[in-house]
XYZ file of C-alpha atoms in Angstrom:
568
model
C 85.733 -36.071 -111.255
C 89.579 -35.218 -110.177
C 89.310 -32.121 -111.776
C 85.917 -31.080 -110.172
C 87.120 -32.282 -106.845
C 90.228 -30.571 -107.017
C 88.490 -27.407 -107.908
C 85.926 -27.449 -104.829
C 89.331 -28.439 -102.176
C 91.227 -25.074 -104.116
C 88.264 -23.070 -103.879
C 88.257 -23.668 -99.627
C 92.167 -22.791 -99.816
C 91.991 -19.625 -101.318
C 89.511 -18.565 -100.113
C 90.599 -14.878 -99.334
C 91.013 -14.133 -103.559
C 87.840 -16.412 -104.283
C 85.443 -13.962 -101.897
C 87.595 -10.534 -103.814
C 86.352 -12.073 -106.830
C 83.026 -12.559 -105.767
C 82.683 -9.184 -103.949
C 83.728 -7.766 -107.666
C 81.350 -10.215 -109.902
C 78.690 -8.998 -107.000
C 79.566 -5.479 -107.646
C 79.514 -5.746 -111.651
C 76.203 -7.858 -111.639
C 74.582 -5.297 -109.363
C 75.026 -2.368 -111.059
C 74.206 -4.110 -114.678
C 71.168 -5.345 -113.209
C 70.099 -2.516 -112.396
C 71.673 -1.090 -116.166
C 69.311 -3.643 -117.200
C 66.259 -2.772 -115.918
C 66.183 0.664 -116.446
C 66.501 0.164 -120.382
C 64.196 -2.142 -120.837
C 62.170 0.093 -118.604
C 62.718 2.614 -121.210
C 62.226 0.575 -124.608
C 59.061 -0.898 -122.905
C 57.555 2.754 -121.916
C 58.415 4.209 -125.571
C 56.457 0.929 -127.153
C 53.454 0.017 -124.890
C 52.667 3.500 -122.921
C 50.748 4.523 -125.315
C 49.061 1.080 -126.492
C 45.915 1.924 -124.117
C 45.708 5.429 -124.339
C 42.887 7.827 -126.418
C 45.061 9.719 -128.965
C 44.011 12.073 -131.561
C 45.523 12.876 -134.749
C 45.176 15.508 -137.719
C 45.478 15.623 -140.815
C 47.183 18.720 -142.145
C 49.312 20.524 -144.956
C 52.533 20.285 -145.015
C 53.919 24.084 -146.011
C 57.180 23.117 -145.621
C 56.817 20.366 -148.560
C 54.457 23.022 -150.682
C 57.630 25.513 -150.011
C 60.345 23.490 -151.192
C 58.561 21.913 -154.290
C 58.162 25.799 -155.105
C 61.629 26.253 -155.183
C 62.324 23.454 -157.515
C 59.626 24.412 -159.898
C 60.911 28.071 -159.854
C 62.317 28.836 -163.255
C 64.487 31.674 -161.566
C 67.941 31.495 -160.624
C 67.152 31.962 -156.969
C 66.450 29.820 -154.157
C 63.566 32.049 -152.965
C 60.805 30.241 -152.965
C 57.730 31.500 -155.276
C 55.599 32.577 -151.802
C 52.471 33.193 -154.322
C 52.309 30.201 -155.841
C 52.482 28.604 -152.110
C 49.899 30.612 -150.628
C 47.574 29.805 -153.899
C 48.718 25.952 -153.606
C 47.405 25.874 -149.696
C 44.159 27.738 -150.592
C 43.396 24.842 -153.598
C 45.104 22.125 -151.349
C 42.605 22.450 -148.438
C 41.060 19.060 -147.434
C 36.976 19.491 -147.179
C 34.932 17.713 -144.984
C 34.380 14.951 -147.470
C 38.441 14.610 -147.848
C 38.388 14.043 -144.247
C 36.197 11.366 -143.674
C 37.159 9.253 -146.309
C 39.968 8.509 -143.886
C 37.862 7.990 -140.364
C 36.922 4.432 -140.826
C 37.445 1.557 -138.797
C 39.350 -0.185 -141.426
C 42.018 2.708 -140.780
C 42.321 1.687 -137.290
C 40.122 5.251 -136.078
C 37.383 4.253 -133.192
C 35.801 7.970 -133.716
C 36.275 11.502 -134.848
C 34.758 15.200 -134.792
C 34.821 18.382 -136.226
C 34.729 21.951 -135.552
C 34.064 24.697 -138.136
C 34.524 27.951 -137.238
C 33.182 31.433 -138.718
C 32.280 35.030 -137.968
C 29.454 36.951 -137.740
C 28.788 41.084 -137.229
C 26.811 42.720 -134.633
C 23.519 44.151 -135.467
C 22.776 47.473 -133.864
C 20.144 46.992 -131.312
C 20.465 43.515 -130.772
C 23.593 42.495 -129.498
C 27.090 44.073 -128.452
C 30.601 42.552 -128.183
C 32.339 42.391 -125.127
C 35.529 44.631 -125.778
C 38.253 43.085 -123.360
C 40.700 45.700 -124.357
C 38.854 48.773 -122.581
C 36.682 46.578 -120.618
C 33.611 47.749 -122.190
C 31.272 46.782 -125.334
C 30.928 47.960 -128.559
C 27.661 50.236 -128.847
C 27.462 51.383 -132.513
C 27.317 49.014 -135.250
C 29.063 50.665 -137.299
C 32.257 49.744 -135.127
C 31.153 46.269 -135.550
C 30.650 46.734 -140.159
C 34.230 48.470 -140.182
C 35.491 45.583 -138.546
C 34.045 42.855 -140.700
C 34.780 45.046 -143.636
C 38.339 44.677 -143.311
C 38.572 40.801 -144.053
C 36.526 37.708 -143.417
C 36.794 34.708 -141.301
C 40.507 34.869 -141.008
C 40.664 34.274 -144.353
C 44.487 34.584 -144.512
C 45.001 32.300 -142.242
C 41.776 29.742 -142.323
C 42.050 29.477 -145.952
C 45.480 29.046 -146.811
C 46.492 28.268 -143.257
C 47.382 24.549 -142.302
C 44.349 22.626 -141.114
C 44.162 20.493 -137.753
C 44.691 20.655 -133.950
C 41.747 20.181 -131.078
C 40.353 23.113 -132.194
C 39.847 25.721 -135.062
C 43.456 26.988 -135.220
C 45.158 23.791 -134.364
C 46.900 22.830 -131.687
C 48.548 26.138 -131.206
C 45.333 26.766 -128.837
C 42.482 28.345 -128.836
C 41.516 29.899 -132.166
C 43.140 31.980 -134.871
C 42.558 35.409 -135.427
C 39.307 35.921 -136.953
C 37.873 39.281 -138.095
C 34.148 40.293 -137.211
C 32.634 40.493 -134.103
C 31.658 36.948 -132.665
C 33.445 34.243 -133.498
C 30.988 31.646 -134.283
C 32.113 27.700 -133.673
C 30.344 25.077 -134.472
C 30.742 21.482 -133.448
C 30.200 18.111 -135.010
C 28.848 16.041 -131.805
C 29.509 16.289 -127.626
C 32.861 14.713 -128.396
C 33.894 17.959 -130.310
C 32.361 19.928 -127.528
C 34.728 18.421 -124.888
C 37.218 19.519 -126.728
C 36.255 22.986 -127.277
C 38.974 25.132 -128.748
C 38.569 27.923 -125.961
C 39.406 25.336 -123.409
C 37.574 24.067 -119.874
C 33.813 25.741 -119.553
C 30.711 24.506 -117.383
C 26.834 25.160 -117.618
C 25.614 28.281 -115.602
C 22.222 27.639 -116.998
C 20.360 26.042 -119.580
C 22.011 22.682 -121.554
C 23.760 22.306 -124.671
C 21.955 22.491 -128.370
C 20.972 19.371 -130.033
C 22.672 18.339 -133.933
C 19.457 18.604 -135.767
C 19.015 21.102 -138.812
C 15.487 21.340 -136.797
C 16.405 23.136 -134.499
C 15.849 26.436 -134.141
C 18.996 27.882 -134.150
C 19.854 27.402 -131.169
C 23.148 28.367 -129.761
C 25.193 28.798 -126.025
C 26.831 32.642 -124.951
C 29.333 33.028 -122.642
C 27.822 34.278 -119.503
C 29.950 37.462 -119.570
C 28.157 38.123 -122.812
C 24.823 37.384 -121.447
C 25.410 39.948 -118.474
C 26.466 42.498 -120.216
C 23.490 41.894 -122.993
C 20.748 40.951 -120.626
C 20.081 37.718 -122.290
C 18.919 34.485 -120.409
C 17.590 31.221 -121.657
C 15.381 31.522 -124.289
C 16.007 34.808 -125.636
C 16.650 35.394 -129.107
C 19.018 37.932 -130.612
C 20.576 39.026 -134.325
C 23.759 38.751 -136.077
C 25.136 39.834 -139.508
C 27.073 38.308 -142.400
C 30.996 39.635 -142.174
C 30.517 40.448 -146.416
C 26.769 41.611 -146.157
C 25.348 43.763 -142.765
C 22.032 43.795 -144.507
C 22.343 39.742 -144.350
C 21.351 38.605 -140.454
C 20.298 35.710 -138.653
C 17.987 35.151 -135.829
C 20.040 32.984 -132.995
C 17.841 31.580 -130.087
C 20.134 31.103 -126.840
C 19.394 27.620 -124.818
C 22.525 27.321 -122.832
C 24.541 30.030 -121.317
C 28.078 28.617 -120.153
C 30.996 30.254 -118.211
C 34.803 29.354 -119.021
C 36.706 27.932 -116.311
C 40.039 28.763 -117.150
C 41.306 32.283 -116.705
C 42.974 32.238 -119.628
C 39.976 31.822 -121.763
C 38.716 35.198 -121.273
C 41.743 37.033 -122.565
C 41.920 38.453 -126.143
C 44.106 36.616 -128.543
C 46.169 38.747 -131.260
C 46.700 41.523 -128.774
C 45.810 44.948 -129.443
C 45.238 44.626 -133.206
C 42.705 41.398 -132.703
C 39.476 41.844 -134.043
C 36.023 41.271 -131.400
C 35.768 37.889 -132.497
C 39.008 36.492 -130.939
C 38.321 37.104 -127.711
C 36.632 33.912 -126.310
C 33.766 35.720 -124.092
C 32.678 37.274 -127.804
C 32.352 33.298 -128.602
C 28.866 31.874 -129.924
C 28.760 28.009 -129.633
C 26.255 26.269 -132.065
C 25.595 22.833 -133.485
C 27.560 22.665 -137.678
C 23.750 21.762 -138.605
C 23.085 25.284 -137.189
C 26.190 26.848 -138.952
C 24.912 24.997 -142.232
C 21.452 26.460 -142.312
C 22.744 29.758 -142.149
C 25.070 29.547 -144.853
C 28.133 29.717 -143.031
C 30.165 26.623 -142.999
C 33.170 25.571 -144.505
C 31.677 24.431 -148.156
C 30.349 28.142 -148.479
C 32.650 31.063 -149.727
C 32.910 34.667 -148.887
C 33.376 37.640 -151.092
C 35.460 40.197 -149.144
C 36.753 43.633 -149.526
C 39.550 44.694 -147.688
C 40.209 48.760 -146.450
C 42.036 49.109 -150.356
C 39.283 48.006 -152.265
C 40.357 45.100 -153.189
C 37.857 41.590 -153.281
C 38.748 38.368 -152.599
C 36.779 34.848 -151.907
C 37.183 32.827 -149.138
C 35.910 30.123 -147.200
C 33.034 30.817 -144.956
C 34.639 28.517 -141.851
C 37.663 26.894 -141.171
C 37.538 23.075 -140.481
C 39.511 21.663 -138.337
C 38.784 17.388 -138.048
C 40.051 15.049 -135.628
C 40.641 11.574 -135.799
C 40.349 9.380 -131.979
C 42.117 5.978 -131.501
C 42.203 3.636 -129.135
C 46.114 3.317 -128.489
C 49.375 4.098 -130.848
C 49.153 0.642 -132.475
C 45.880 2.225 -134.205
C 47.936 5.631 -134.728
C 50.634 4.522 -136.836
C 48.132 2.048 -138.716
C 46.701 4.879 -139.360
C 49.625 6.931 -140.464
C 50.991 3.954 -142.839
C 47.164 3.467 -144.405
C 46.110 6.886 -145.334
C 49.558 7.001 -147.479
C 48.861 3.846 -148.816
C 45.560 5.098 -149.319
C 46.719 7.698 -151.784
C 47.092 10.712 -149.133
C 49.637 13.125 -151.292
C 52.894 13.662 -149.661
C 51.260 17.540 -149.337
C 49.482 16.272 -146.082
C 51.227 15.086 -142.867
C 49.991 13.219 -139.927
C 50.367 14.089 -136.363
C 49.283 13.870 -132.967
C 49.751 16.038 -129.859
C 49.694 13.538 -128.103
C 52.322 11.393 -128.990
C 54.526 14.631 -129.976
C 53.529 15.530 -126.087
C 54.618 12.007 -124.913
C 57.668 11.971 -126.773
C 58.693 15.029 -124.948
C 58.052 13.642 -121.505
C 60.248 10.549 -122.572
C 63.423 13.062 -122.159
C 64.756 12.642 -118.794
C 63.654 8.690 -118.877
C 65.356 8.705 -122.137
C 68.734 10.581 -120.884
C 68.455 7.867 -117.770
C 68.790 5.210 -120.289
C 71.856 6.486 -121.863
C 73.310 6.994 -118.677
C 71.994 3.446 -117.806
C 73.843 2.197 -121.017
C 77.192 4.133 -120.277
C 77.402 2.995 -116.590
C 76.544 -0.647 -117.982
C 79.242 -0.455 -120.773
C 81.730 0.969 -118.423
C 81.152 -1.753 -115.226
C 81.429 -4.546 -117.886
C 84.709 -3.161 -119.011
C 85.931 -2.404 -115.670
C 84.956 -5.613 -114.217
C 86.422 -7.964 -116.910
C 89.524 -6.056 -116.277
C 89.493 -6.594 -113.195
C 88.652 -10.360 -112.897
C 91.164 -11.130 -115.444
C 93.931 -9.108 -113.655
C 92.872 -11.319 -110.363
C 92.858 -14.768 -112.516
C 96.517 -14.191 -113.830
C 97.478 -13.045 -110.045
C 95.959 -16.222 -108.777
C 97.629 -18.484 -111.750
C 100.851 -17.052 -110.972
C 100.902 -17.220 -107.394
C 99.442 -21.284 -108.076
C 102.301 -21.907 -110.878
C 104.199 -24.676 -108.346
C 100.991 -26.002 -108.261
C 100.332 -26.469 -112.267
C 104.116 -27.992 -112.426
C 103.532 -31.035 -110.190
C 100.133 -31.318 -112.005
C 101.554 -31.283 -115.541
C 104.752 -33.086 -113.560
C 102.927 -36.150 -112.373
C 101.021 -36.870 -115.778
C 97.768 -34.235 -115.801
C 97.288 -32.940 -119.025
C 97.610 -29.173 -119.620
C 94.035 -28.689 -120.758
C 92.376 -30.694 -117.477
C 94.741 -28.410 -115.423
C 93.081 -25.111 -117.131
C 89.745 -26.753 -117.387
C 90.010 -26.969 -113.221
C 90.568 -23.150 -113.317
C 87.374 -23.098 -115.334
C 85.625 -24.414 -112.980
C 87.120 -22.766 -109.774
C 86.223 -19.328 -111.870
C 82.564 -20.558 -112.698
C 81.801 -21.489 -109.290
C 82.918 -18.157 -107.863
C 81.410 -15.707 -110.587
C 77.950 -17.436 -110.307
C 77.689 -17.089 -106.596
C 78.602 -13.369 -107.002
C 76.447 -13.267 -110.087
C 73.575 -14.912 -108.003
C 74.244 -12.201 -105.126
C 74.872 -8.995 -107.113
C 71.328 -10.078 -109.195
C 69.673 -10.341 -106.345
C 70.836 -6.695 -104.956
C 70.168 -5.339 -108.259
C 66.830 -6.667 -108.006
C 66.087 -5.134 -104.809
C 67.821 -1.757 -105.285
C 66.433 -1.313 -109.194
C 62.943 0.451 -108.322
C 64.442 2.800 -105.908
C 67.480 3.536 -107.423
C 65.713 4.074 -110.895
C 63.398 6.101 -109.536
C 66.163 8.270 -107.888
C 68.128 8.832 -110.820
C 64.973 9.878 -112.675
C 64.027 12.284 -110.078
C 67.327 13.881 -110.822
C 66.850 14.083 -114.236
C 63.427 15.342 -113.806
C 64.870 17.595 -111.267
C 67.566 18.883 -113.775
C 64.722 19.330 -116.434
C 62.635 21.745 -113.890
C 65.689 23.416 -112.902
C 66.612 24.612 -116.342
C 62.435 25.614 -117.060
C 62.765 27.341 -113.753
C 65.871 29.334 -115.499
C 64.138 29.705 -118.564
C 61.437 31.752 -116.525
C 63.778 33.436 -114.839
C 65.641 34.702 -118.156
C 62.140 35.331 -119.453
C 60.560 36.192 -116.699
C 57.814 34.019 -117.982
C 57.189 30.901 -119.082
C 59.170 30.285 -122.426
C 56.574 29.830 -124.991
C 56.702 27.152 -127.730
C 56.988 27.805 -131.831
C 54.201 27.626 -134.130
C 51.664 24.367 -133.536
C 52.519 24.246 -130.005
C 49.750 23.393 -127.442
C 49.373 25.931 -124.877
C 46.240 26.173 -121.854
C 43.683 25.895 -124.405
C 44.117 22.939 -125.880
C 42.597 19.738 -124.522
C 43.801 16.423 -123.080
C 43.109 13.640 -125.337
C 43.230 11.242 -122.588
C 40.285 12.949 -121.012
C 38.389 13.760 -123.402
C 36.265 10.602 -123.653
C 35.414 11.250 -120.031
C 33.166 13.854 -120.941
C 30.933 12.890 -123.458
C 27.396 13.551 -122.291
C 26.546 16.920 -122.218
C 22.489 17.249 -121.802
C 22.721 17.584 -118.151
C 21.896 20.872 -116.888
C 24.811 23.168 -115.201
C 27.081 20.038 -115.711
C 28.330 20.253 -119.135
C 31.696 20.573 -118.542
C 34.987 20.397 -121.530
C 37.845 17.894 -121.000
C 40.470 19.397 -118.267
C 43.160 21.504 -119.814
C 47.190 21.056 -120.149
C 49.471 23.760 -120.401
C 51.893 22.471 -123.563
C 55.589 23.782 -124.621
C 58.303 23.100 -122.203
C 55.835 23.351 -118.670
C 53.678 21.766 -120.166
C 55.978 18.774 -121.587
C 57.205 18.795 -117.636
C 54.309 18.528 -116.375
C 53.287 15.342 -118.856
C 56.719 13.964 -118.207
C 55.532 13.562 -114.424
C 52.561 11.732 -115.480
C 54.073 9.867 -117.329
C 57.053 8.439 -116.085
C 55.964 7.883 -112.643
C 54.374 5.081 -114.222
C 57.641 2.977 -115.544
C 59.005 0.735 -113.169
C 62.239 -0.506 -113.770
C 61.716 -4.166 -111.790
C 63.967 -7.052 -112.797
C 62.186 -9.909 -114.783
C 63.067 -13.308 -116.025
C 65.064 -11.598 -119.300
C 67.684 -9.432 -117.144
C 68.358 -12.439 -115.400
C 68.822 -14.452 -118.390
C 71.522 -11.608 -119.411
C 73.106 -11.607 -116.735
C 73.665 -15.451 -117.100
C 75.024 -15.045 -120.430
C 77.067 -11.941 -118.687
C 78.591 -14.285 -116.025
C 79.182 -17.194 -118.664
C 81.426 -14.524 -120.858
C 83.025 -13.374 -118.394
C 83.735 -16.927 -117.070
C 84.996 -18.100 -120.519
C 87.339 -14.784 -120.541
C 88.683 -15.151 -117.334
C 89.280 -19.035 -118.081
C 91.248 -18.444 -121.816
C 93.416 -16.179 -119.620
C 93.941 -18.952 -117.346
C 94.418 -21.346 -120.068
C 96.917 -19.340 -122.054
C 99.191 -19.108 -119.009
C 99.002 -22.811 -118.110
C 99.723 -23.927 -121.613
C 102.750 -21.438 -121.532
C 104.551 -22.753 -118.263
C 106.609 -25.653 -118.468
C 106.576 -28.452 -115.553
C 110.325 -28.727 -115.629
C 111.210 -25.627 -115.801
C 108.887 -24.649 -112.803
C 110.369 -27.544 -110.873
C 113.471 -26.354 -110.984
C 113.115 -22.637 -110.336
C 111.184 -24.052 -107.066
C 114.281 -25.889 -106.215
């Protein structure tokens, strides 16, 4: 009790040093507080963000894997890889439909999943014409329209051999490939696939959307720039032809006529070179029961002949499947089951979604590291510091520790007092600078991040600048035709009239990544909960028990005698 009373008189008498050291313990526990919060801010958006969240997933090749087990199985001397063999490896290695639901069970953590197949069909003279976006006029001869589809089928290059996956038929690169032929005919697996149509955001001018029966009567939705410029409405019926065969056609009755909402959906992918069928107004929605009955889904090939004469078979649609779950928990069940499963390490899983996510994590992430150096530095800094004001205070208290030792007080009671003299003061500073981190973490946080998020738009906005357009992403990047998985469930009825609308669009590559990043990390909030104050505790305890050996090797040094005398 002499020691703890001893400590409590000393703490009143110096009490000048005692409030330094707490202004500095206040100071250090502040700014780790706030240190704290923002990391486990960090580590708790990266692992639960996405818990509650609709993601989809595909299931693709993997032509970098295909590319390099070429090259080892190569019996030349060169690296190069063997470019045929790949290109017949991805044509035999295509999943089919079958391949693809073997996976979307509940057992593999999937709560649903769709399909789009997507072909291409020739105009018949008389019936129909394309809408020709590049001189902003339709085709009016078929034999514009046989040429075309003479020169290949169905994007066979790139549907057949081409990796599989994305929202749509060509991925998530948006929107589709390039297809050859005149319309572009996409089919869809149920009002889920719909929503996520791969020429983006579209609404009901009249009529409602086709039904998934094969008793139907194939029944299909035009754009309503198509319609126009044909004269079609509701109900009318009108002829295409087979892309291998113009004496092959099929009688299409339209029930829905639908406009896109998005500007960008009426441009012409491929440029200049693109056939009809890529640009989206030339686009003929139908059910895959539809696209079954007339021969033209992905089970069925196509014999083509290109403008040399030469014939090839390919597939008469390109699949593209889509797994939905309910969070990422689900996702990388998912991931770890279809391997387990047997999936060859030819495939690869991913998600847009998470790969988008992961992007807007940057400036939160870059936060945390700067969160982790400040924290690292204060800590080093302040034990410095405290330790440099502990052997101050033990030397200016040495006359002190002589009579002490002097009068019969053991050495280790004397240090043990310091102990306590440095406990008491660090945890009222700790106790203060906790509090002031807790009360300055949220806006502090969220001032930092603005800056980072601020940094991120200012290089995008010199990107553009450089560009003078918005820097595009590589191959497999989701641009303004993709969808949003997270709305996507939000639109799943489609029968009402004029109402049908897709799930809203998000531009993807670096604006696009921005603008998720928004979303998303306006959501973390860096508060302080019962854990940061637990580690600040320990904190304060270490730094006690550093400051108090520092004290205790100095006492044990000094010798009562010898301090006596240099006093007298």
């Amino acid at each position: 009790m002499f020691i703890v009373r001893n400590a409590l008189k000393n703490l009143w008498r110096n009490k000048g040093r005692n409030i330094l050291i707490i202004i500095v313990v206040a100071i250090i526990s502040a700014a780790s507080t706030i240190s704290f919060a923002i990391v486990q801010a960090a580590q708790h958006a990266r692992s639960s963000a996405l818990q509650n969240t609709q993601i989809t997933a595909q299931i693709s090749l993997n032509r970098n894997a295909l590319i390099a087990s070429s090259s080892k199985s190569s019996d030349s001397s060169s690296d190069k890889p063997d470019m045929s063999a790949v290109n017949k490896a991805m044509q035999e290695k295509q999943l089919t439909l079958a391949d693809y639901q073997k996976y979307a069970k509940s057992e593999y953590g999937v709560a649903s999943s769709y399909y789009i197949e997507t072909s291409s069909a020739a105009e018949v003279s008389g019936s129909i014409s394309t809408i020709d976006s590049s001189s902003s006029s339709s085709n009016n001869s078929s034999s514009s329209g046989s040429s075309k589809s003479s020169d290949s089928s169905n994007n066979s290059d790139k549907s057949g051999s081409g990796e599989q996956g994305g929202k749509g038929p060509g991925g998530d690169g948006g929107g589709m490939m390039m297809t050859s032929g005149d319309f572009s005919l996409v089919a869809f697996s149920s009002d889920e696939a719909i929503a996520n149509a791969p020429n983006g955001t579209f609404t009901m001018s009249s009529g409602q959307v086709f039904g998934y029966s094969q008793t139907d009567d194939n029944e299909v939705l035009i754009s309503k720039t198509l319609a126009d410029a044909n004269n079609l409405k509701v109900g009318s019926t009108f002829k295409i032809a087979n892309v291998s065969d113009s004496s092959k056609t099929y009688t299409l009755k339209v029930v829905g006529i639908y406009e896109n909402s998005s500007d960008s959906s009426s441009s012409q992918a491929g440029g200049p070179m693109a056939s009809a069928a890529n640009d989206s107004a030339n686009a003929i929605y139908m059910s895959v029961a539809t696209l079954k009955k007339l021969g033209l889904d992905s089970t069925k090939t196509l014999t083509v002949t290109d403008s040399q004469g030469n014939s090839r078979t390919t597939q008469a649609a390109q699949l593209s499947y889509t797994y939905v779950f309910s969070g990422k928990s689900d996702y990388d069940k998912f991931v770890a089951d279809v391997k387990a499963a047997g999936l060859s390490s030819d495939y690869t899983v991913s998600s847009m979604d998470v790969e988008q996510y992961e992007q807007s994590l940057v400036p939160f992430d870059n936060l945390a590291k700067f969160a982790k150096t400040l924290l690292i530095v204060v800590l080093s800094v302040g034990a410095v510091v405290l330790i440099i004001l502990t052997i101050f205070n033990i030397r200016e208290r040495k006359y002190e520790i002589g009579v002490l030792t002097a009068i019969g007080v053991k050495k280790v009671k004397v240090a043990a007092q310091f102990a306590v003299e440095l406990l008491t003061v660090v945890f009222v500073g700790l106790i203060i600078g906790t509090g002031i981190g807790a009360a300055t973490s949220v806006p502090v946080s969220n001032s930092l991040l603005s800056s980072q998020v601020a940094s991120q738009q200012t290089q995008m906005e010199q990107q553009r600048a450089q560009f003078g357009r918005d820097m595009q992403g590589g191959p497999g990047s989701q641009d303004s035709s993709s969808s949003s998985s997270s709305d996507s469930s939000s639109n799943s009825s489609q029968k009402d009239s004029k109402s049908t609308q897709a799930a809203p669009q998000e531009p993807g590559g670096l604006r696009g990544g921005m603008q998720k990043a928004s979303s998303m990390i306006s959501q973390v909030n860096a508060t302080v909960n019962w854990a940061t104050i637990g580690i600040m505790l320990l904190i304060g305890l270490a730094l006690t028990l550093l400051a108090s050996l520092t004290a205790a090797v100095f006492v044990m040094r000094y010798e009562p005698l010898q301090i006596l005398a240099d006093r007298s």
